Short mmCIF file of C-alpha atoms in Angstrom, two decimals:
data_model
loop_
_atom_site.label_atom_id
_atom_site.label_comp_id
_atom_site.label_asym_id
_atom_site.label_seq_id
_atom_site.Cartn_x
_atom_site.Cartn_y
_atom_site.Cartn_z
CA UNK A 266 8.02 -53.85 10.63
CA UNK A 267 5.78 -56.66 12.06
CA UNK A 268 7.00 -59.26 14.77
CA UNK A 269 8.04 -62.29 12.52
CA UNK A 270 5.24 -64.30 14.44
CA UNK A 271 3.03 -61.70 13.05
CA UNK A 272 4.04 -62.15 9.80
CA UNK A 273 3.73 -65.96 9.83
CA UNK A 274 -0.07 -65.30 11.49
CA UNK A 275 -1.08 -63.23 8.20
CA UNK A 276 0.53 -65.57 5.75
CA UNK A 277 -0.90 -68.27 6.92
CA UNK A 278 -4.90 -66.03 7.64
CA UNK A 279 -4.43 -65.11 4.07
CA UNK A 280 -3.27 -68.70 2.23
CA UNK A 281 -6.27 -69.68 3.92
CA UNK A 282 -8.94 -67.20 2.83
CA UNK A 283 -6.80 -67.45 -0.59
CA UNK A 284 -7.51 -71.04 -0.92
CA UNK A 285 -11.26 -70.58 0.20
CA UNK A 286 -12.27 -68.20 -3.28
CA UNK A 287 -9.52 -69.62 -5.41
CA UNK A 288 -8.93 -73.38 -4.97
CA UNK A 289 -6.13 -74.60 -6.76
CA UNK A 290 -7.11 -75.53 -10.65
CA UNK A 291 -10.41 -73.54 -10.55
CA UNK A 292 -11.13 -71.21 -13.07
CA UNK A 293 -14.36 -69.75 -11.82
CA UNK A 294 -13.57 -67.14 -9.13
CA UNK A 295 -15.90 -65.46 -7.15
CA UNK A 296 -15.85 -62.21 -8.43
CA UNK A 297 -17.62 -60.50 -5.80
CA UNK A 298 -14.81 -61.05 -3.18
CA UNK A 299 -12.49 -59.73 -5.47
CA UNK A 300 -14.40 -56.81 -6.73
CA UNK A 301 -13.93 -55.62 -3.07
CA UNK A 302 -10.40 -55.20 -4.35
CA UNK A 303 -8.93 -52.26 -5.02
CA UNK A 304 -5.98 -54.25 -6.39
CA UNK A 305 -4.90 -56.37 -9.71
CA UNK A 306 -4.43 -59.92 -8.26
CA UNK A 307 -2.54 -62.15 -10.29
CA UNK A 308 -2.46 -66.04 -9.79
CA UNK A 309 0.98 -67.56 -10.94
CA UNK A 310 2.05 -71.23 -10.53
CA UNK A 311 5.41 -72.33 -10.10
CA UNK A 312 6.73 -72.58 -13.62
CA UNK A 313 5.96 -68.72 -14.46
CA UNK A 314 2.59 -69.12 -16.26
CA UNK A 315 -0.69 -66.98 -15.51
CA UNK A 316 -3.52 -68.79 -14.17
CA UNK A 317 -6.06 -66.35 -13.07
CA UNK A 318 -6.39 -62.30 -13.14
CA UNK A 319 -8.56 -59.70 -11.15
CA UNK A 320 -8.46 -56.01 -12.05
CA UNK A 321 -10.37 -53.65 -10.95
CA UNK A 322 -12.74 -50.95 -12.90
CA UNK A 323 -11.05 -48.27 -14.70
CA UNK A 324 -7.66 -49.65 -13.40
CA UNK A 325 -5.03 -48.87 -15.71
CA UNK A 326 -2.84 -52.07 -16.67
CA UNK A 327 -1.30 -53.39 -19.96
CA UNK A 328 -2.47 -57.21 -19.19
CA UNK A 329 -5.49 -58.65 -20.78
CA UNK A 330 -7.14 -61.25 -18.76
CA UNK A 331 -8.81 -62.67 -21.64
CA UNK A 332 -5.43 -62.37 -23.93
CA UNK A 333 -2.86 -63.43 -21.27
CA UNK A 334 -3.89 -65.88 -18.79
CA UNK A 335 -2.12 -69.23 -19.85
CA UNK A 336 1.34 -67.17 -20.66
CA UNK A 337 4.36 -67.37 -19.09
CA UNK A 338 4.98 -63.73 -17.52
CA UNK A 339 7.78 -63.37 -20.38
CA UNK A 340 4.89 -63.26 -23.04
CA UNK A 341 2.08 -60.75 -21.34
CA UNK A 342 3.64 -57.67 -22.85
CA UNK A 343 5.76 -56.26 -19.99
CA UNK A 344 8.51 -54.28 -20.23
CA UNK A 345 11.39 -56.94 -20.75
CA UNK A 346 13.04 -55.85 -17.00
CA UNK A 347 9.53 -55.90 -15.38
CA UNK A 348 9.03 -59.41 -16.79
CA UNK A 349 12.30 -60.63 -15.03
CA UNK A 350 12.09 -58.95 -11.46
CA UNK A 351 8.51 -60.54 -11.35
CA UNK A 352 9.21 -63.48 -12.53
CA UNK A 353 12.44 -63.10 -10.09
CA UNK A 354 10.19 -62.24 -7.11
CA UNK A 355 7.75 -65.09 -7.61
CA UNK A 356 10.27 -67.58 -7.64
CA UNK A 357 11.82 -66.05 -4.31
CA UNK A 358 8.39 -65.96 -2.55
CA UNK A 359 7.98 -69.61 -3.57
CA UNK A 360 11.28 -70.64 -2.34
CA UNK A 361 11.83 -68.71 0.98
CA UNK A 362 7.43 -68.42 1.96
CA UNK A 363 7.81 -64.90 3.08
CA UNK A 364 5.95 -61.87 1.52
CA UNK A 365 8.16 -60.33 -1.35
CA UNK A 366 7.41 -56.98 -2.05
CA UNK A 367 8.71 -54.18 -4.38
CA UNK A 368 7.65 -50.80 -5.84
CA UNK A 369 8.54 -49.72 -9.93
CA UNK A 370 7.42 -46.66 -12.03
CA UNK A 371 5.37 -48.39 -15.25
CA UNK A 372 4.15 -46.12 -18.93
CA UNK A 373 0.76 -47.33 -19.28
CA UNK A 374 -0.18 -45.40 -22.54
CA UNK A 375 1.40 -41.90 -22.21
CA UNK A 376 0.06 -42.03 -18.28
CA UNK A 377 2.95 -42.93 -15.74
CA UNK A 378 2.38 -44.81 -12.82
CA UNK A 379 3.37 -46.31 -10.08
CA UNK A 380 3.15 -49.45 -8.49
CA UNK A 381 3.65 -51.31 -5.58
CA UNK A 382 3.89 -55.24 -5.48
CA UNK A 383 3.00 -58.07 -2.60
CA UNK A 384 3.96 -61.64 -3.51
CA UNK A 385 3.30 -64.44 -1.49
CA UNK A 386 3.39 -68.32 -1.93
CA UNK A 387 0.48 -69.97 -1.53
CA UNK A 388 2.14 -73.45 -1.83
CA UNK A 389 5.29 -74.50 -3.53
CA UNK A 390 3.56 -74.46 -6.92
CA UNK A 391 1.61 -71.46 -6.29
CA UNK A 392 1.86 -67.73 -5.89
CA UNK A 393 -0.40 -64.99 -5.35
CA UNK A 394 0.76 -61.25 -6.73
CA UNK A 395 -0.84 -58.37 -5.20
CA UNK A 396 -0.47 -55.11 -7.39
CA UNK A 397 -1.71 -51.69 -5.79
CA UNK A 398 -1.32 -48.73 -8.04
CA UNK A 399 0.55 -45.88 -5.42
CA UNK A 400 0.64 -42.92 -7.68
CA UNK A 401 -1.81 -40.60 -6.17
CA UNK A 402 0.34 -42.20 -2.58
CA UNK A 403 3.25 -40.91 -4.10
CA UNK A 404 1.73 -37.65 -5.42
CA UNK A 405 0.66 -36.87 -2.15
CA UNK A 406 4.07 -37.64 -0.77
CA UNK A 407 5.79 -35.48 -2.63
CA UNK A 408 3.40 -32.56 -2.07
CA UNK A 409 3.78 -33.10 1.39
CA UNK A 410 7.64 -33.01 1.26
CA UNK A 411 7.29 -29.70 -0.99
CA UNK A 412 5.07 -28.15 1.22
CA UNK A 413 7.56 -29.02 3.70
CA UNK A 414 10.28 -27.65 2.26
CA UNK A 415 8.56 -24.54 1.39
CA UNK A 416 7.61 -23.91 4.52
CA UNK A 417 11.42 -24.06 6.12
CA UNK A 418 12.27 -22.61 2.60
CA UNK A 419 9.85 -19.36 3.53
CA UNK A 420 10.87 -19.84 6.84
CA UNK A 421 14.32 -18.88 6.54
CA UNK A 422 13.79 -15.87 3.78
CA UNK A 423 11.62 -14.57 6.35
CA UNK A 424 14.45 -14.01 8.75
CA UNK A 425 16.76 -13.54 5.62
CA UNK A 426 14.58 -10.60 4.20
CA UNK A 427 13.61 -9.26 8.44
CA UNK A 428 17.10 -9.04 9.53
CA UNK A 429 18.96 -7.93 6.44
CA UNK A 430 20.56 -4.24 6.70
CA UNK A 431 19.33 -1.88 4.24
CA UNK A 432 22.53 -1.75 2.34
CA UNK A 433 22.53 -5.85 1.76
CA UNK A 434 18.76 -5.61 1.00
CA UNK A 435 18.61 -6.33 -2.60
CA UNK A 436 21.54 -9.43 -2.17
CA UNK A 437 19.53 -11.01 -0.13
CA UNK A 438 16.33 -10.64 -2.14
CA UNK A 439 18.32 -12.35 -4.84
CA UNK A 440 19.10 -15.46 -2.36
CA UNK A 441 15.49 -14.96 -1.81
CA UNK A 442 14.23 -15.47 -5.29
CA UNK A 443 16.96 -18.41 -6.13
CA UNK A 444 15.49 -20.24 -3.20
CA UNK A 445 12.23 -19.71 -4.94
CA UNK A 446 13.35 -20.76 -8.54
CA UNK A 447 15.03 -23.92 -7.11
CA UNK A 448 12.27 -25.05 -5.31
CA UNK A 449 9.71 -24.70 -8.25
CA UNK A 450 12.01 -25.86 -10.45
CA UNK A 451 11.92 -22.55 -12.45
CA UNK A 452 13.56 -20.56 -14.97
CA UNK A 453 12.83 -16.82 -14.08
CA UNK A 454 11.86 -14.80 -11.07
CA UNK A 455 11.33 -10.97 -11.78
CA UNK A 456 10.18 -8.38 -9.08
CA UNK A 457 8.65 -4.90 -10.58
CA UNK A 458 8.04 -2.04 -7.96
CA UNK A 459 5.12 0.75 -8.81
CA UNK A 460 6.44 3.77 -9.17
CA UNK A 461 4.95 7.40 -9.84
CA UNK A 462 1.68 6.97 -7.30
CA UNK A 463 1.02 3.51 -9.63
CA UNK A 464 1.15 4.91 -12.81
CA UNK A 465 4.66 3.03 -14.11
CA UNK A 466 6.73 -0.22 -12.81
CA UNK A 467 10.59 -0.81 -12.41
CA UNK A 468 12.09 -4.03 -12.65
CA UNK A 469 14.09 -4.07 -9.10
CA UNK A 470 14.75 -7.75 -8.64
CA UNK A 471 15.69 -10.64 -11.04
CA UNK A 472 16.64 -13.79 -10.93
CA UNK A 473 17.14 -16.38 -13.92
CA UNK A 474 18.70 -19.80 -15.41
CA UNK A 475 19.36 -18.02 -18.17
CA UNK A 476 20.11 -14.04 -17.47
CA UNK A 477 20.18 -13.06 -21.38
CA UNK A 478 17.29 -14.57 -22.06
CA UNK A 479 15.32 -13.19 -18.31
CA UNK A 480 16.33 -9.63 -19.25
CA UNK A 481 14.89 -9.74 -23.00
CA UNK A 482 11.37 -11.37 -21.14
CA UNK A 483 11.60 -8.86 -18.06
CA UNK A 484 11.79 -5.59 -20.71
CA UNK A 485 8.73 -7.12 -22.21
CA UNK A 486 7.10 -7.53 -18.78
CA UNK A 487 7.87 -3.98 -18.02
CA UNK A 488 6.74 -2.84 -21.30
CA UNK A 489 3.39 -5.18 -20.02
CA UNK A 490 3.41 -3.71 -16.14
CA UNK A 491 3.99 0.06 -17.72
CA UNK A 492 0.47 -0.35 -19.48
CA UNK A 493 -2.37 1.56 -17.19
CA UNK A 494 -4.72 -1.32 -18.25
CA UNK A 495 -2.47 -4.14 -17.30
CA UNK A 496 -2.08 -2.44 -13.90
CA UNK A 497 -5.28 -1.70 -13.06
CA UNK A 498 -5.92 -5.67 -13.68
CA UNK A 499 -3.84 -6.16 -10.55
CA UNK A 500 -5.26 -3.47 -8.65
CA UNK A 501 -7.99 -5.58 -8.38
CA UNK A 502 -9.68 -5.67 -4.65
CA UNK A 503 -9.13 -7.90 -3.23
CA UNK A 504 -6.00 -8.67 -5.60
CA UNK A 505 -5.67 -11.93 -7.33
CA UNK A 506 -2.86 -14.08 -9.04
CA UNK A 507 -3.01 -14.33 -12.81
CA UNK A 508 -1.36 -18.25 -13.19
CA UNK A 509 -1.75 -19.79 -16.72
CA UNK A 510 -0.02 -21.97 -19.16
CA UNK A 511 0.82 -21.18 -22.52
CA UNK A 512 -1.13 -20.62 -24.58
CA UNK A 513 -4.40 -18.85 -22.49
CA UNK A 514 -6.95 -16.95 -24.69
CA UNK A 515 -8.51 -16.03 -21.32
CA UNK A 516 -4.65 -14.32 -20.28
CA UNK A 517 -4.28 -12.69 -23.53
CA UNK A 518 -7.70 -11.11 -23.95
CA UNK A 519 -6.84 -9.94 -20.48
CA UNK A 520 -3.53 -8.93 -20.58
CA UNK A 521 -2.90 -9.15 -24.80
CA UNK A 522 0.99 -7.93 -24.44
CA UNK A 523 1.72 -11.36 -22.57
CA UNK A 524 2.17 -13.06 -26.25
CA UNK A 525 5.84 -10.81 -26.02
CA UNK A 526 6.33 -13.07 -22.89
CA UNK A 527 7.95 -16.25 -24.17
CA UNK A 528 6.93 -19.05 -21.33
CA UNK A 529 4.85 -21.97 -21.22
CA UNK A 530 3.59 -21.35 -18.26
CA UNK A 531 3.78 -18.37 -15.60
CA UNK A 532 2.76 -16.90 -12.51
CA UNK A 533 1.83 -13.32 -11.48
CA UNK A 534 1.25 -12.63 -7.96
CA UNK A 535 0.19 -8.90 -6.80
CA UNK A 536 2.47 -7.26 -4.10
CA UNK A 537 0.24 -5.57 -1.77
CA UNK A 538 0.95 -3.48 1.33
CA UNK A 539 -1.80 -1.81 3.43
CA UNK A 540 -4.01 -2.58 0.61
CA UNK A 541 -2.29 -0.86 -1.98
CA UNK A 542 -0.52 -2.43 -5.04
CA UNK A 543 3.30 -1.43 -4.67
CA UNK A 544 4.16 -4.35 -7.22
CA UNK A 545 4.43 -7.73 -8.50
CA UNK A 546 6.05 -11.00 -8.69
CA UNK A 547 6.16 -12.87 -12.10
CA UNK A 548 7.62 -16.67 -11.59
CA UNK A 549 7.96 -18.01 -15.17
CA UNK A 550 8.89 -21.55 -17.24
CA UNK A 551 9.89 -21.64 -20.50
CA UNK A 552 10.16 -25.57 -20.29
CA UNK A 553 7.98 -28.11 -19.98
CA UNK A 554 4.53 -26.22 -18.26
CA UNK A 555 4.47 -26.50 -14.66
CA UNK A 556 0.88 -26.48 -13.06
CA UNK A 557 0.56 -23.95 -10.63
CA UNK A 558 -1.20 -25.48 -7.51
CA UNK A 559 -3.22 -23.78 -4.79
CA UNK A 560 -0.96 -24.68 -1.97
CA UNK A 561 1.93 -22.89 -4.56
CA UNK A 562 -0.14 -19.69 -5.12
CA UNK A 563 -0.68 -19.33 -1.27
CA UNK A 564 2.96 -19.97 -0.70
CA UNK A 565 3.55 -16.97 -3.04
CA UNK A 566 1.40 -14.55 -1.32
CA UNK A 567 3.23 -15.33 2.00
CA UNK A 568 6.48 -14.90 -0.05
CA UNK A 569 5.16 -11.34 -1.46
CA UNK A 570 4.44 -10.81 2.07
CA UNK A 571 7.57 -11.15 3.80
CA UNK A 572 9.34 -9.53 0.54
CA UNK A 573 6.60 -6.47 1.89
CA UNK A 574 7.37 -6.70 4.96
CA UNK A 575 11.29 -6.35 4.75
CA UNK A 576 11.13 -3.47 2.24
CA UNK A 577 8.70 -1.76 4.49
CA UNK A 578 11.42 -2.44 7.16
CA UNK A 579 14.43 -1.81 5.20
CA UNK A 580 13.02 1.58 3.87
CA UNK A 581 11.92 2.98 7.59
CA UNK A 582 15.53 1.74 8.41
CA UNK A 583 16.99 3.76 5.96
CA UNK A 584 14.68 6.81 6.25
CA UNK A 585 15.38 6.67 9.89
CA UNK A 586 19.53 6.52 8.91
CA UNK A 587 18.83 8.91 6.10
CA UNK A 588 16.96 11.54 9.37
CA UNK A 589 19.71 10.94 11.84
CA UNK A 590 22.24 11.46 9.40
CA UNK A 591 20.56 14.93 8.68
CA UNK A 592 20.20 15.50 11.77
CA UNK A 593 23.71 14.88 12.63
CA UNK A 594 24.59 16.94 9.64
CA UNK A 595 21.90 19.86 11.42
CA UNK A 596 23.50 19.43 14.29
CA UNK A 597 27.28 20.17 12.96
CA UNK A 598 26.08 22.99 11.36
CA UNK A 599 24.88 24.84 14.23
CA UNK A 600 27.45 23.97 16.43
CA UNK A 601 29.83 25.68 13.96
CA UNK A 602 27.99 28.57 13.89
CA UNK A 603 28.08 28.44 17.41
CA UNK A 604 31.27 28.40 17.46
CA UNK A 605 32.04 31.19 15.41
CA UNK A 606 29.59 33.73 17.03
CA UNK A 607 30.64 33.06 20.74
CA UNK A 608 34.74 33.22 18.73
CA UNK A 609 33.01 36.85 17.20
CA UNK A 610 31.85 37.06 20.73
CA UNK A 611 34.99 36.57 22.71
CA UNK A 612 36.83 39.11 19.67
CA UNK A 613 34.54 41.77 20.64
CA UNK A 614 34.92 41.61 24.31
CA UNK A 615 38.95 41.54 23.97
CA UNK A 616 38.28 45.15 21.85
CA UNK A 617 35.91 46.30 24.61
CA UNK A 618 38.40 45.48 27.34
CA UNK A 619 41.27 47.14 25.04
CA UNK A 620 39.21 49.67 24.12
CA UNK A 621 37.93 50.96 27.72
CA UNK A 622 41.22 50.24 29.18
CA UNK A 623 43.04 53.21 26.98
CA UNK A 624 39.91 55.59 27.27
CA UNK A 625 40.52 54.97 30.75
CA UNK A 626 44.32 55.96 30.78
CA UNK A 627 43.33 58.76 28.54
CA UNK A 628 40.86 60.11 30.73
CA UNK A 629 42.31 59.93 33.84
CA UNK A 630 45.53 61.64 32.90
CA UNK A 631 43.92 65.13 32.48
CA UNK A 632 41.49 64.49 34.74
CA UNK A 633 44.02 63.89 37.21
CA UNK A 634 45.61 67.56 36.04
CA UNK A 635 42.30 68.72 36.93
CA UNK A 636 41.79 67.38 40.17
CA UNK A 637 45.30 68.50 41.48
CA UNK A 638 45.01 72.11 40.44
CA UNK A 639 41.67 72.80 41.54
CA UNK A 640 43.31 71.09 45.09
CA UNK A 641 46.17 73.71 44.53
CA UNK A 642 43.95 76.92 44.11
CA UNK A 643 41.70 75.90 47.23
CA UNK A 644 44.72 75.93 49.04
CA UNK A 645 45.58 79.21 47.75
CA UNK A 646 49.05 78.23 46.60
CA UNK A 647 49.22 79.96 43.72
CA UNK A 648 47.20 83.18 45.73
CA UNK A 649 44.43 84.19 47.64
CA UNK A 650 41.20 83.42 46.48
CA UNK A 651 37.58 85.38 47.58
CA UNK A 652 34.75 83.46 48.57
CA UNK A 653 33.61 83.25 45.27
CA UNK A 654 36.71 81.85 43.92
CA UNK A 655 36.59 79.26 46.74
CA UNK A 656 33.34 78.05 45.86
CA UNK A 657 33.85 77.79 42.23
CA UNK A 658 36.94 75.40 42.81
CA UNK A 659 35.72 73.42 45.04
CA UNK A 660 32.75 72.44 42.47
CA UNK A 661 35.44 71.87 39.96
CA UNK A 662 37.14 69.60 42.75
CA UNK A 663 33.50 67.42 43.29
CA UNK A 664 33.22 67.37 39.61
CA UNK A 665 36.64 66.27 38.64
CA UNK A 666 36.31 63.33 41.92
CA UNK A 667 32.46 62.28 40.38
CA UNK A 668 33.99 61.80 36.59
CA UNK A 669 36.67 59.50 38.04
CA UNK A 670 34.31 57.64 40.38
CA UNK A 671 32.35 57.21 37.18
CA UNK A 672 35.55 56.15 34.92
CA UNK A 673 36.45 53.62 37.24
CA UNK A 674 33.20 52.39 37.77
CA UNK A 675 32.93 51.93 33.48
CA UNK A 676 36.24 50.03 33.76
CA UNK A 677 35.85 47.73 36.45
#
């Protein structure tokens, strides 16, 4: 807001260039100072009546200058609660000398507009109204503050639809796509997925006002995405977003089975990742038609984007659970049958040991027989022996002492 001194500087700049191509009580006006307008200027004395009018070309305005100069502002046609804040605000700019100003929403026609209003006193009797129309302003505005909010809006879905675990995946894509409908002011948000190497579609995501009515429209769109020739419209390169409202010849000579698709006006947007169609995203309004803007269409690609990107990531996540899990499952396996061969292993060494500790008994008992008589004949206990004799035993003896060297080698 200005310095009051400020204020006082302009009021009193402009009641003097006012005064200069309008002097009080003259009717002819220099038009080509006001055609520099871009503003309706209307000149209103004291007591409420018109005295003069400017309007610019093509300006849209329900006062006649011919018609309505010399009425009081109750009689020029304005809606009866414009007629009294005006009439309001040019008695308060009289009285008080500042600059009144207001904004208000007017029907000119079946156009709505909007308008802002400067009033200022040009003398106690006098008042000048300045009348800008602000609709484009406003327009603007409010695509601003959508863009804005579409941008924190994809903002947070992209770390919604990035940082989501696989198992909440499809909950959060919901969130995703209410966000969406919200923002747009829709009534239906379906995703289909391609299936079968692009020859079929599956609805995997919906959202709706109305679920009843979404699923009867979303079997129709399948019934639509499931046709090779509807498909192959999206597989366009590079791929482009079908956006229409109802009805389109162009859409339906296109894609004909869209008459099953009850909305006035729609949105398809191609899903695309690494250059391949994987699906699409259908946005739909069976109200009033919305008009589908650039800066919308461009937000949708981003949002098929980040939807991309999270599947992509969700699915590698999962693949990568679903190997480790196998893996761990692999792994399991073969330590059980680990287990069980060195448990087969550690059964056959116990019968080994058993087994070569009784051959061992068994064998040494007559070998031990052995051994101790062929001792007892070399020492001719039992009788003299010849040379002969002698030498025979004693190979017995060797024999009988290498088989046990050899038994207890086996066993140890």
């Amino acid at each position: 807001m200005p310095p009051l001194s400020t204020q006082h500087s302009a009021l009193s700049t402009f009641r003097s260039w006012w005064r200069k191509i309008w002097p009080a009580g003259q009717a002819a006006v220099p038009e080509r100072l006001l055609a520099a307008l871009p503003d309706m200027v209307l000149h209103i004395g004291g007591d409420g009546f018109l005295h003069h009018m400017h309007s610019p070309h093509g300006y849209l305005t329900m006062l006649d200058g011919e018609r309505d100069i010399g009425k009081h502002i109750s009689q020029l046609g304005l809606p009866e609660s414009l007629a009294q804040n005006l009439w309001q605000r040019v008695r308060q700019a009289i009285q008080t000398g500042e600059v009144v100003q207001w904004e208000y929403e007017v029907q000119v026609g079946e156009i709505s507009r909007r308008r802002e209003i400067r009033c200022v006193a040009l003398n106690p009797e006098e008042a000048v109204v300045v009348i800008r129309d602000v609709t484009e302003r406003e327009q603007t505005l409010q695509i601003l503050h959508q863009q804005s909010q579409a941008q924190n809006m994809l903002a947070q879905i992209s770390s919604m639809l990035l940082d989501a675990p696989p198992a909440q995946f499809k909950e959060t894509m919901a969130q995703a796509l209410l966000a969406v409908g919200k923002l747009y002011n829709l009534d239906c948000a379906v995703v289909f997925e391609v299936q079968d190497e692009g020859e079929t579609a599956a609805v995997t995501h919906i959202w709706s006002a109305e679920p009843e009515r979404t699923h009867a429209m979303a079997n129709n769109l399948l019934y639509l995405a499931n046709i090779p020739n509807s498909l192959s419209h999206l597989q366009a390169v590079p791929p482009q977003a079908y956006h229409w409202l109802w009805p389109n010849e162009e859409r339906l000579s296109q894609l004909p089975h869209l008459k099953h698709v009850p909305c006035t006006s729609a949105l398809i947007v191609p899903i695309v990742y690494r250059k391949i169609l994987v699906g699409m995203l259908f946005l739909g309004r069976w109200r009033p038609p919305l008009a589908w803007n650039p800066d919308t269409i461009q937000q949708m690609h981003f949002f098929t984007d980040i939807f991309v990107a999270g599947l992509a990531r969700t699915r590698t996540e999962q693949t990568l659970r679903d190997y480790a899990t196998e893996l761990e499952d692999h792994v399991a396996q073969r330590t059980a049958e680990l287990r069980q061969t060195n448990e087969e292993l550690q059964r056959a060494l116990r019968a080994k040991d058993e087994f070569l500790s009784t051959m061992s008994h068994e064998l040494r008992t007559p070998l031990h027989a052995v051994i101790g008589l062929s001792q007892a004949m070399k020492e001719q206990i039992r009788g003299p022996l010849n040379e002969r004799q002698l030498h025979t035993v004693g190979i017995i003896e060797q024999s009988g002492y290498r088989l046990l060297n050899l038994i207890n080698n086996i066993w140890i």
